[in-house]
PDB file of C-alpha atoms in Angstrom:
ATOM      1  CA  MET V  23      41.406  32.602 -14.071  1.00 58.00           C
ATOM      2  CA  LYS V  24      44.808  31.845 -12.586  1.00 52.00           C
ATOM      3  CA  LYS V  25      45.417  35.608 -12.409  1.00 50.00           C
ATOM      4  CA  CYS V  26      42.300  35.982 -10.227  1.00 49.00           C
ATOM      5  CA  LEU V  27      43.585  33.350  -7.793  1.00 50.00           C
ATOM      6  CA  LYS V  28      47.141  34.667  -7.618  1.00 51.00           C
ATOM      7  CA  THR V  29      48.176  36.570  -4.467  1.00 47.00           C
ATOM      8  CA  GLY V  30      50.980  39.073  -3.961  1.00 44.00           C
ATOM      9  CA  PHE V  31      52.299  41.902  -1.805  1.00 41.00           C
ATOM     10  CA  LEU V  32      49.363  44.180  -2.569  1.00 41.00           C
ATOM     11  CA  LYS V  33      46.824  41.371  -2.958  1.00 43.00           C
ATOM     12  CA  TRP V  34      46.471  39.327   0.208  1.00 44.00           C
ATOM     13  CA  LYS V  35      43.458  37.289  -0.804  1.00 56.00           C
ATOM     14  CA  PRO V  36      42.578  35.429  -4.037  1.00 60.00           C
ATOM     15  CA  ASP V  37      39.646  36.898  -5.974  1.00 73.00           C
ATOM     16  CA  TYR V  38      37.449  33.798  -5.847  1.00 75.00           C
ATOM     17  CA  ASP V  39      34.385  35.648  -7.100  1.00 82.00           C
ATOM     18  CA  SER V  40      36.056  36.755 -10.319  1.00 85.00           C
ATOM     19  CA  ALA V  41      37.581  33.308 -10.785  1.00 87.00           C
ATOM     20  CA  ALA V  42      34.154  31.715 -10.386  1.00 87.00           C
ATOM     21  CA  SER V  43      32.742  34.084 -12.987  1.00 89.00           C
ATOM     22  CA  GLU V  44      35.475  33.160 -15.475  1.00 91.00           C
ATOM     23  CA  TYR V  45      35.012  29.434 -14.844  1.00 92.00           C
ATOM     24  CA  ALA V  46      31.260  29.871 -15.377  1.00 93.00           C
ATOM     25  CA  LYS V  47      31.818  31.523 -18.777  1.00 93.00           C
ATOM     26  CA  ALA V  48      34.177  28.724 -19.808  1.00 94.00           C
ATOM     27  CA  ALA V  49      31.705  26.081 -18.602  1.00 93.00           C
ATOM     28  CA  VAL V  50      28.864  27.539 -20.681  1.00 95.00           C
ATOM     29  CA  ALA V  51      31.098  27.713 -23.764  1.00 96.00           C
ATOM     30  CA  PHE V  52      32.137  24.069 -23.354  1.00 94.00           C
ATOM     31  CA  LYS V  53      28.516  23.060 -22.728  1.00 94.00           C
ATOM     32  CA  ASN V  54      27.309  24.815 -25.888  1.00 96.00           C
ATOM     33  CA  ALA V  55      30.061  23.056 -27.825  1.00 96.00           C
ATOM     34  CA  LYS V  56      28.873  19.742 -26.301  1.00 95.00           C
ATOM     35  CA  GLN V  57      32.303  19.227 -24.756  1.00 96.00           C
ATOM     36  CA  TYR V  58      30.704  17.896 -21.597  1.00 96.00           C
ATOM     37  CA  ASP V  59      33.855  16.640 -19.882  1.00 96.00           C
ATOM     38  CA  GLN V  60      35.518  20.061 -20.051  1.00 96.00           C
ATOM     39  CA  ALA V  61      32.233  21.741 -19.095  1.00 96.00           C
ATOM     40  CA  LYS V  62      31.965  19.493 -16.040  1.00 96.00           C
ATOM     41  CA  ASP V  63      35.512  20.404 -14.951  1.00 96.00           C
ATOM     42  CA  ALA V  64      34.820  24.127 -15.391  1.00 95.00           C
ATOM     43  CA  PHE V  65      31.538  23.977 -13.438  1.00 96.00           C
ATOM     44  CA  PHE V  66      33.338  21.998 -10.714  1.00 95.00           C
ATOM     45  CA  LYS V  67      36.073  24.659 -10.445  1.00 94.00           C
ATOM     46  CA  GLU V  68      33.402  27.366 -10.402  1.00 95.00           C
ATOM     47  CA  ALA V  69      31.733  25.552  -7.483  1.00 95.00           C
ATOM     48  CA  ILE V  70      35.002  25.307  -5.537  1.00 94.00           C
ATOM     49  CA  SER V  71      35.698  29.012  -6.096  1.00 93.00           C
ATOM     50  CA  TYR V  72      32.271  29.959  -4.760  1.00 93.00           C
ATOM     51  CA  GLU V  73      32.689  27.527  -1.876  1.00 92.00           C
ATOM     52  CA  ASN V  74      35.997  29.156  -0.933  1.00 91.00           C
ATOM     53  CA  ASN V  75      34.188  32.491  -0.996  1.00 89.00           C
ATOM     54  CA  LYS V  76      31.434  31.113   1.315  1.00 91.00           C
ATOM     55  CA  ALA V  77      28.833  31.675  -1.424  1.00 93.00           C
ATOM     56  CA  LEU V  78      27.070  28.383  -0.784  1.00 95.00           C
ATOM     57  CA  PHE V  79      24.006  28.894  -2.982  1.00 96.00           C
ATOM     58  CA  HIS V  80      26.100  29.693  -6.070  1.00 96.00           C
ATOM     59  CA  ALA V  81      28.473  26.834  -5.241  1.00 96.00           C
ATOM     60  CA  ALA V  82      25.527  24.439  -5.033  1.00 97.00           C
ATOM     61  CA  LYS V  83      24.182  25.648  -8.394  1.00 97.00           C
ATOM     62  CA  ALA V  84      27.580  25.032 -10.003  1.00 96.00           C
ATOM     63  CA  TYR V  85      27.874  21.540  -8.462  1.00 97.00           C
ATOM     64  CA  GLU V  86      24.392  20.767  -9.787  1.00 96.00           C
ATOM     65  CA  GLN V  87      25.424  21.948 -13.265  1.00 97.00           C
ATOM     66  CA  ALA V  88      28.535  19.768 -13.078  1.00 97.00           C
ATOM     67  CA  GLY V  89      26.232  16.890 -12.212  1.00 97.00           C
ATOM     68  CA  MET V  90      24.091  17.576 -15.268  1.00 96.00           C
ATOM     69  CA  MET V  91      27.197  17.420 -17.465  1.00 97.00           C
ATOM     70  CA  LEU V  92      27.939  13.986 -16.002  1.00 97.00           C
ATOM     71  CA  LYS V  93      24.370  13.028 -16.869  1.00 96.00           C
ATOM     72  CA  GLU V  94      25.048  14.015 -20.489  1.00 96.00           C
ATOM     73  CA  MET V  95      28.095  11.726 -20.344  1.00 96.00           C
ATOM     74  CA  GLN V  96      25.833   8.876 -19.092  1.00 95.00           C
ATOM     75  CA  LYS V  97      27.677   8.797 -15.758  1.00 96.00           C
ATOM     76  CA  LEU V  98      24.494   8.753 -13.702  1.00 96.00           C
ATOM     77  CA  PRO V  99      25.778   7.568 -10.278  1.00 95.00           C
ATOM     78  CA  GLU V 100      28.480  10.274 -10.341  1.00 96.00           C
ATOM     79  CA  ALA V 101      25.915  12.852 -11.487  1.00 97.00           C
ATOM     80  CA  VAL V 102      23.601  11.978  -8.603  1.00 97.00           C
ATOM     81  CA  GLN V 103      26.472  12.190  -6.142  1.00 96.00           C
ATOM     82  CA  LEU V 104      27.187  15.801  -7.151  1.00 97.00           C
ATOM     83  CA  ILE V 105      23.516  16.769  -7.082  1.00 97.00           C
ATOM     84  CA  GLU V 106      23.244  15.317  -3.563  1.00 97.00           C
ATOM     85  CA  LYS V 107      26.257  17.430  -2.570  1.00 97.00           C
ATOM     86  CA  ALA V 108      24.490  20.459  -4.026  1.00 97.00           C
ATOM     87  CA  SER V 109      21.308  19.683  -2.060  1.00 97.00           C
ATOM     88  CA  MET V 110      23.267  19.571   1.212  1.00 96.00           C
ATOM     89  CA  MET V 111      24.684  23.010   0.407  1.00 97.00           C
ATOM     90  CA  TYR V 112      21.213  24.368  -0.356  1.00 97.00           C
ATOM     91  CA  LEU V 113      20.104  23.151   3.077  1.00 96.00           C
ATOM     92  CA  GLU V 114      23.152  24.703   4.731  1.00 95.00           C
ATOM     93  CA  ASN V 115      22.409  27.931   2.891  1.00 95.00           C
ATOM     94  CA  GLY V 116      18.830  27.952   4.224  1.00 95.00           C
ATOM     95  CA  THR V 117      17.046  27.202   0.940  1.00 96.00           C
ATOM     96  CA  PRO V 118      15.363  23.847   1.704  1.00 96.00           C
ATOM     97  CA  ASP V 119      12.848  24.005  -1.169  1.00 96.00           C
ATOM     98  CA  THR V 120      15.694  24.186  -3.683  1.00 96.00           C
ATOM     99  CA  ALA V 121      17.391  21.288  -1.868  1.00 97.00           C
ATOM    100  CA  ALA V 122      14.232  19.153  -2.090  1.00 97.00           C
ATOM    101  CA  MET V 123      13.781  19.893  -5.798  1.00 96.00           C
ATOM    102  CA  ALA V 124      17.419  18.971  -6.471  1.00 97.00           C
ATOM    103  CA  LEU V 125      16.923  15.629  -4.700  1.00 97.00           C
ATOM    104  CA  GLU V 126      13.799  14.978  -6.763  1.00 97.00           C
ATOM    105  CA  ARG V 127      15.717  15.702  -9.978  1.00 96.00           C
ATOM    106  CA  ALA V 128      18.435  13.292  -8.874  1.00 97.00           C
ATOM    107  CA  GLY V 129      15.771  10.645  -8.198  1.00 97.00           C
ATOM    108  CA  LYS V 130      14.377  11.018 -11.718  1.00 96.00           C
ATOM    109  CA  LEU V 131      17.878  10.685 -13.191  1.00 95.00           C
ATOM    110  CA  ILE V 132      18.679   7.414 -11.423  1.00 96.00           C
ATOM    111  CA  GLU V 133      15.187   5.827 -11.356  1.00 94.00           C
ATOM    112  CA  HIS V 134      15.708   3.584 -14.394  1.00 92.00           C
ATOM    113  CA  VAL V 135      19.207   2.544 -13.312  1.00 93.00           C
ATOM    114  CA  ASN V 136      18.969   2.103  -9.538  1.00 95.00           C
ATOM    115  CA  LEU V 137      15.482   1.822  -8.014  1.00 94.00           C
ATOM    116  CA  GLU V 138      16.755   1.651  -4.446  1.00 94.00           C
ATOM    117  CA  LYS V 139      18.746   4.871  -4.793  1.00 96.00           C
ATOM    118  CA  ALA V 140      15.782   6.631  -6.385  1.00 97.00           C
ATOM    119  CA  VAL V 141      13.536   5.566  -3.487  1.00 97.00           C
ATOM    120  CA  ASN V 142      16.055   6.975  -1.032  1.00 97.00           C
ATOM    121  CA  LEU V 143      16.276  10.285  -2.904  1.00 98.00           C
ATOM    122  CA  TYR V 144      12.489  10.676  -3.143  1.00 98.00           C
ATOM    123  CA  GLN V 145      12.152   9.907   0.566  1.00 97.00           C
ATOM    124  CA  GLN V 146      14.834  12.480   1.431  1.00 97.00           C
ATOM    125  CA  SER V 147      13.091  15.065  -0.741  1.00 97.00           C
ATOM    126  CA  ALA V 148       9.722  14.298   0.888  1.00 97.00           C
ATOM    127  CA  SER V 149      11.289  14.647   4.323  1.00 97.00           C
ATOM    128  CA  VAL V 150      12.675  18.099   3.491  1.00 97.00           C
ATOM    129  CA  PHE V 151       9.277  19.268   2.208  1.00 97.00           C
ATOM    130  CA  GLU V 152       7.553  17.776   5.269  1.00 96.00           C
ATOM    131  CA  ASN V 153       9.901  19.641   7.597  1.00 95.00           C
ATOM    132  CA  GLU V 154       8.901  22.834   5.797  1.00 94.00           C
ATOM    133  CA  GLU V 155       5.215  21.877   6.223  1.00 94.00           C
ATOM    134  CA  ARG V 156       4.853  21.616   2.450  1.00 95.00           C
ATOM    135  CA  LEU V 157       2.722  18.492   2.745  1.00 96.00           C
ATOM    136  CA  ARG V 158       1.303  18.467  -0.774  1.00 96.00           C
ATOM    137  CA  GLN V 159       4.792  18.371  -2.255  1.00 96.00           C
ATOM    138  CA  ALA V 160       5.953  15.883   0.376  1.00 97.00           C
ATOM    139  CA  VAL V 161       3.127  13.424  -0.254  1.00 97.00           C
ATOM    140  CA  GLU V 162       3.677  13.519  -4.014  1.00 97.00           C
ATOM    141  CA  LEU V 163       7.311  12.469  -3.491  1.00 97.00           C
ATOM    142  CA  LEU V 164       6.266   9.775  -1.009  1.00 98.00           C
ATOM    143  CA  GLY V 165       3.903   8.440  -3.669  1.00 97.00           C
ATOM    144  CA  LYS V 166       6.796   8.065  -6.104  1.00 97.00           C
ATOM    145  CA  ALA V 167       8.795   6.191  -3.460  1.00 98.00           C
ATOM    146  CA  SER V 168       5.836   3.888  -2.681  1.00 98.00           C
ATOM    147  CA  ARG V 169       5.336   2.969  -6.330  1.00 97.00           C
ATOM    148  CA  LEU V 170       9.025   2.185  -6.800  1.00 97.00           C
ATOM    149  CA  LEU V 171       9.001   0.001  -3.673  1.00 97.00           C
ATOM    150  CA  VAL V 172       6.070  -1.948  -5.128  1.00 97.00           C
ATOM    151  CA  ARG V 173       7.880  -2.252  -8.458  1.00 96.00           C
ATOM    152  CA  ALA V 174      10.953  -3.578  -6.662  1.00 95.00           C
ATOM    153  CA  ARG V 175       8.719  -6.033  -4.722  1.00 95.00           C
ATOM    154  CA  ARG V 176       9.863  -4.533  -1.430  1.00 96.00           C
ATOM    155  CA  LEU V 177       6.312  -4.927  -0.172  1.00 97.00           C
ATOM    156  CA  ASP V 178       6.950  -4.642   3.571  1.00 96.00           C
ATOM    157  CA  GLU V 179       8.529  -1.220   3.026  1.00 97.00           C
ATOM    158  CA  ALA V 180       5.787  -0.277   0.554  1.00 97.00           C
ATOM    159  CA  VAL V 181       3.148  -0.904   3.246  1.00 96.00           C
ATOM    160  CA  VAL V 182       4.860   1.581   5.583  1.00 97.00           C
ATOM    161  CA  SER V 183       5.278   4.162   2.825  1.00 97.00           C
ATOM    162  CA  ILE V 184       1.657   3.963   1.616  1.00 98.00           C
ATOM    163  CA  LEU V 185       0.369   4.312   5.186  1.00 97.00           C
ATOM    164  CA  LYS V 186       2.455   7.472   5.614  1.00 97.00           C
ATOM    165  CA  GLU V 187       1.017   8.809   2.356  1.00 97.00           C
ATOM    166  CA  LYS V 188      -2.518   8.025   3.466  1.00 97.00           C
ATOM    167  CA  ASN V 189      -2.057   9.765   6.821  1.00 96.00           C
ATOM    168  CA  MET V 190      -0.651  12.829   5.068  1.00 97.00           C
ATOM    169  CA  TYR V 191      -3.623  12.956   2.685  1.00 97.00           C
ATOM    170  CA  LYS V 192      -5.896  12.747   5.755  1.00 96.00           C
ATOM    171  CA  GLU V 193      -4.026  15.675   7.286  1.00 96.00           C
ATOM    172  CA  ILE V 194      -4.628  17.850   4.228  1.00 96.00           C
ATOM    173  CA  GLU V 195      -8.229  16.536   4.084  1.00 96.00           C
ATOM    174  CA  ASN V 196      -7.928  14.991   0.616  1.00 97.00           C
ATOM    175  CA  TYR V 197     -10.265  12.140   1.485  1.00 97.00           C
ATOM    176  CA  PRO V 198     -10.951  10.678  -2.006  1.00 96.00           C
ATOM    177  CA  THR V 199      -7.206  10.048  -2.404  1.00 97.00           C
ATOM    178  CA  CYS V 200      -7.247   8.300   0.990  1.00 97.00           C
ATOM    179  CA  TYR V 201      -9.732   5.836  -0.526  1.00 97.00           C
ATOM    180  CA  LYS V 202      -7.308   5.106  -3.386  1.00 97.00           C
ATOM    181  CA  LYS V 203      -4.475   4.618  -0.920  1.00 97.00           C
ATOM    182  CA  THR V 204      -6.654   2.110   0.951  1.00 97.00           C
ATOM    183  CA  ILE V 205      -7.029   0.120  -2.281  1.00 97.00           C
ATOM    184  CA  ALA V 206      -3.240   0.236  -2.725  1.00 97.00           C
ATOM    185  CA  GLN V 207      -2.752  -0.922   0.882  1.00 97.00           C
ATOM    186  CA  VAL V 208      -5.133  -3.838   0.461  1.00 97.00           C
ATOM    187  CA  LEU V 209      -3.497  -4.993  -2.785  1.00 97.00           C
ATOM    188  CA  VAL V 210      -0.035  -4.898  -1.239  1.00 98.00           C
ATOM    189  CA  HIS V 211      -1.183  -6.733   1.906  1.00 97.00           C
ATOM    190  CA  LEU V 212      -2.880  -9.455  -0.150  1.00 96.00           C
ATOM    191  CA  HIS V 213       0.287  -9.915  -2.201  1.00 96.00           C
ATOM    192  CA  ARG V 214       2.065 -10.288   1.146  1.00 95.00           C
ATOM    193  CA  ASN V 215      -0.493 -13.007   1.989  1.00 94.00           C
ATOM    194  CA  ASP V 216      -1.672 -10.964   4.974  1.00 96.00           C
ATOM    195  CA  PHE V 217      -5.475 -11.025   4.759  1.00 96.00           C
ATOM    196  CA  VAL V 218      -5.863  -9.842   8.372  1.00 96.00           C
ATOM    197  CA  ALA V 219      -3.857  -6.652   7.690  1.00 97.00           C
ATOM    198  CA  ALA V 220      -5.832  -6.018   4.480  1.00 97.00           C
ATOM    199  CA  GLU V 221      -9.124  -6.366   6.349  1.00 96.00           C
ATOM    200  CA  LYS V 222      -7.866  -4.079   9.105  1.00 96.00           C
ATOM    201  CA  CYS V 223      -7.019  -1.353   6.537  1.00 95.00           C
ATOM    202  CA  VAL V 224     -10.588  -1.336   5.271  1.00 96.00           C
ATOM    203  CA  ARG V 225     -12.035  -1.431   8.775  1.00 96.00           C
ATOM    204  CA  GLU V 226      -9.894   1.518   9.905  1.00 95.00           C
ATOM    205  CA  SER V 227     -10.834   3.483   6.780  1.00 96.00           C
ATOM    206  CA  TYR V 228     -14.509   3.566   7.805  1.00 96.00           C
ATOM    207  CA  SER V 229     -13.528   6.540   9.978  1.00 95.00           C
ATOM    208  CA  ILE V 230     -12.477   8.544   6.886  1.00 97.00           C
ATOM    209  CA  PRO V 231     -15.327  10.893   5.869  1.00 96.00           C
ATOM    210  CA  GLY V 232     -17.257   9.525   2.895  1.00 96.00           C
ATOM    211  CA  PHE V 233     -15.427   6.205   2.650  1.00 96.00           C
ATOM    212  CA  SER V 234     -18.272   4.026   3.917  1.00 94.00           C
ATOM    213  CA  GLY V 235     -20.688   3.492   1.030  1.00 90.00           C
ATOM    214  CA  SER V 236     -18.252   4.780  -1.610  1.00 95.00           C
ATOM    215  CA  GLU V 237     -17.561   2.661  -4.707  1.00 96.00           C
ATOM    216  CA  ASP V 238     -14.016   2.145  -3.388  1.00 96.00           C
ATOM    217  CA  CYS V 239     -15.344   0.750  -0.112  1.00 96.00           C
ATOM    218  CA  THR V 240     -17.895  -1.510  -1.846  1.00 96.00           C
ATOM    219  CA  ALA V 241     -15.272  -2.869  -4.256  1.00 96.00           C
ATOM    220  CA  LEU V 242     -12.820  -3.589  -1.429  1.00 97.00           C
ATOM    221  CA  GLU V 243     -15.467  -5.386   0.635  1.00 96.00           C
ATOM    222  CA  GLN V 244     -16.318  -7.555  -2.389  1.00 95.00           C
ATOM    223  CA  LEU V 245     -12.637  -8.185  -3.086  1.00 96.00           C
ATOM    224  CA  LEU V 246     -11.953  -9.303   0.485  1.00 96.00           C
ATOM    225  CA  GLU V 247     -15.082 -11.471   0.477  1.00 95.00           C
ATOM    226  CA  GLY V 248     -14.003 -13.177  -2.757  1.00 94.00           C
ATOM    227  CA  TYR V 249     -10.438 -13.626  -1.521  1.00 94.00           C
ATOM    228  CA  ASP V 250     -11.584 -15.061   1.810  1.00 93.00           C
ATOM    229  CA  GLN V 251     -13.995 -17.491   0.109  1.00 92.00           C
ATOM    230  CA  GLN V 252     -11.382 -18.451  -2.504  1.00 92.00           C
ATOM    231  CA  ASP V 253     -13.704 -17.234  -5.241  1.00 93.00           C
ATOM    232  CA  GLN V 254     -11.305 -16.500  -8.090  1.00 92.00           C
ATOM    233  CA  ASP V 255     -14.172 -15.281 -10.313  1.00 93.00           C
ATOM    234  CA  GLN V 256     -15.134 -12.555  -7.875  1.00 94.00           C
ATOM    235  CA  VAL V 257     -11.511 -11.497  -7.300  1.00 94.00           C
ATOM    236  CA  TYR V 258     -10.874 -11.467 -11.053  1.00 94.00           C
ATOM    237  CA  ASP V 259     -13.961  -9.354 -11.789  1.00 94.00           C
ATOM    238  CA  ILE V 260     -13.183  -6.774  -9.101  1.00 95.00           C
ATOM    239  CA  CYS V 261      -9.490  -6.515 -10.054  1.00 95.00           C
ATOM    240  CA  ASN V 262     -10.425  -6.078 -13.727  1.00 94.00           C
ATOM    241  CA  SER V 263     -12.925  -3.319 -13.012  1.00 95.00           C
ATOM    242  CA  PRO V 264     -12.016   0.241 -14.137  1.00 94.00           C
ATOM    243  CA  LEU V 265     -11.567   1.289 -10.496  1.00 94.00           C
ATOM    244  CA  PHE V 266      -8.549  -1.010 -10.235  1.00 95.00           C
ATOM    245  CA  LYS V 267      -7.311  -1.117 -13.830  1.00 90.00           C
ATOM    246  CA  TYR V 268      -6.878   2.650 -14.092  1.00 92.00           C
ATOM    247  CA  MET V 269      -4.838   3.086 -10.934  1.00 94.00           C
ATOM    248  CA  ASP V 270      -1.132   3.884 -11.226  1.00 94.00           C
ATOM    249  CA  ASN V 271       0.532   1.167 -13.307  1.00 94.00           C
ATOM    250  CA  ASP V 272       2.373  -0.466 -10.415  1.00 96.00           C
ATOM    251  CA  TYR V 273      -0.855  -0.952  -8.429  1.00 97.00           C
ATOM    252  CA  ALA V 274      -2.853  -1.990 -11.510  1.00 96.00           C
ATOM    253  CA  LYS V 275      -0.292  -4.736 -12.101  1.00 95.00           C
ATOM    254  CA  LEU V 276      -0.771  -5.938  -8.523  1.00 95.00           C
ATOM    255  CA  ALA V 277      -4.522  -6.101  -9.122  1.00 95.00           C
ATOM    256  CA  LEU V 278      -4.202  -7.982 -12.418  1.00 94.00           C
ATOM    257  CA  SER V 279      -1.853 -10.554 -10.915  1.00 94.00           C
ATOM    258  CA  LEU V 280      -3.825 -11.195  -7.710  1.00 94.00           C
ATOM    259  CA  ALA V 281      -4.834 -14.828  -7.203  1.00 90.00           C
ATOM    260  CA  VAL V 282      -6.762 -16.375  -4.329  1.00 90.00           C
ATOM    261  CA  PRO V 283      -4.887 -18.727  -1.964  1.00 84.00           C
ATOM    262  CA  GLY V 284      -4.704 -22.200  -3.432  1.00 73.00           C
ATOM    263  CA  GLY V 285      -6.347 -20.952  -6.617  1.00 60.00           C
ATOM    264  CA  GLY V 286      -4.694 -19.782  -9.764  1.00 51.00           C
ATOM    265  CA  THR V 287      -7.005 -20.363 -12.706  1.00 49.00           C
ATOM    266  CA  LYS V 288     -10.132 -18.384 -13.331  1.00 49.00           C
ATOM    267  CA  LYS V 289     -13.196 -20.587 -13.229  1.00 48.00           C
ATOM    268  CA  LYS V 290     -16.503 -19.813 -14.888  1.00 47.00           C
ATOM    269  CA  SER V 291     -19.714 -20.802 -13.170  1.00 45.00           C
ATOM    270  CA  PRO V 292     -22.165 -23.096 -15.012  1.00 42.00           C
ATOM    271  CA  ALA V 293     -24.885 -20.491 -14.384  1.00 42.00           C
ATOM    272  CA  ALA V 294     -23.056 -17.946 -16.512  1.00 40.00           C
ATOM    273  CA  SER V 295     -22.903 -20.387 -19.443  1.00 38.00           C
ATOM    274  CA  GLN V 296     -26.599 -21.272 -19.084  1.00 41.00           C
ATOM    275  CA  ASN V 297     -27.475 -17.588 -19.307  1.00 40.00           C
ATOM    276  CA  GLY V 298     -26.123 -17.632 -22.835  1.00 38.00           C
ATOM    277  CA  VAL V 299     -22.992 -15.623 -22.087  1.00 39.00           C
ATOM    278  CA  SER V 300     -20.154 -17.076 -24.117  1.00 38.00           C
ATOM    279  CA  GLN V 301     -17.049 -17.510 -22.003  1.00 41.00           C
ATOM    280  CA  PRO V 302     -13.478 -17.476 -23.321  1.00 39.00           C
ATOM    281  CA  ALA V 303     -11.284 -20.493 -22.843  1.00 39.00           C
ATOM    282  CA  GLN V 304      -8.781 -20.309 -20.014  1.00 39.00           C
ATOM    283  CA  GLY V 305      -5.920 -19.843 -22.423  1.00 37.00           C
ATOM    284  CA  SER V 306      -7.515 -16.811 -24.060  1.00 38.00           C
ATOM    285  CA  SER V 307      -8.549 -15.093 -20.827  1.00 39.00           C
ATOM    286  CA  HIS V 308      -4.935 -14.220 -20.104  1.00 39.00           C
ATOM    287  CA  THR V 309      -4.585 -12.632 -23.543  1.00 40.00           C
ATOM    288  CA  GLU V 310      -7.632 -10.494 -22.860  1.00 40.00           C
ATOM    289  CA  GLU V 311      -6.089  -9.390 -19.585  1.00 39.00           C
ATOM    290  CA  ASP V 312      -2.934  -8.361 -21.370  1.00 43.00           C
ATOM    291  CA  ASP V 313      -4.840  -6.553 -24.129  1.00 42.00           C
ATOM    292  CA  GLU V 314      -7.055  -4.703 -21.677  1.00 40.00           C
ATOM    293  CA  TYR V 315      -4.091  -3.736 -19.552  1.00 38.00           C
ATOM    294  CA  ALA V 316      -2.023  -2.562 -22.526  1.00 40.00           C
ATOM    295  CA  GLY V 317      -4.858  -0.452 -23.846  1.00 38.00           C
ATOM    296  CA  GLY V 318      -6.212   0.868 -20.572  1.00 38.00           C
ATOM    297  CA  LEU V 319      -3.214   2.039 -18.647  1.00 36.00           C
ATOM    298  CA  CYS V 320      -1.221   5.176 -19.089  1.00 32.00           C
TER     299      CYS V 320
END
């Protein structure tokens, strides 16, 4: 490798391409031997050699591989940093799709360690796909960002993200998914204690083809009615219906934990008891919630 980089009287320029090839062979050998630290160094040197030779795509690939070796060493922030560097090179090279996919991979790596960083990476990836008019890929990444924002209880940002998703689904004419995004919007707004915004979301969604009269629309109208009238029974029943319980986990959790203002405990009406329907005690109703949730969600 050093021989490839050495210059002399008859060799004016280092042979970066050959050096990169040698570093790549060494990197693979170290990787196969599970000597990840040495493999990372070799991939890194391969990347620099390609970079010096203006071969940006190959340099980016090598940086990404170096990042994956850091992942094997459980050095996730450093791994993500290298993969981000690779994605910038893919963009510079004119291969935006590869850049977006690299950012998504980085997001998956860091998701369980740093939610905020993962959100940022998914949003960057979505933005690259959106710029390329790849809206289906973009909206999928936005969805991941929205769910993580909800999980992190960054609800104001989640509202903005879900609205962007919904508008994108409208653009590609996937109307049934718009209905689901309206449910997500309403749940987030109610957890923000903003009933007016929740009501506005439903009202604006009447313009979406097929929404009015759909089961999603009916359920949301009943949910808002129950919430406005402080009827915990009605809110509980709607939020425990399959329509809500089988949403993505982060939204299902919002539904299951929704309480009316000033309320908190689920009350059973005397009429229900008179009809011969046995009602669980308050203490056991929470256990049922947990059991249903654990069994019903993916």
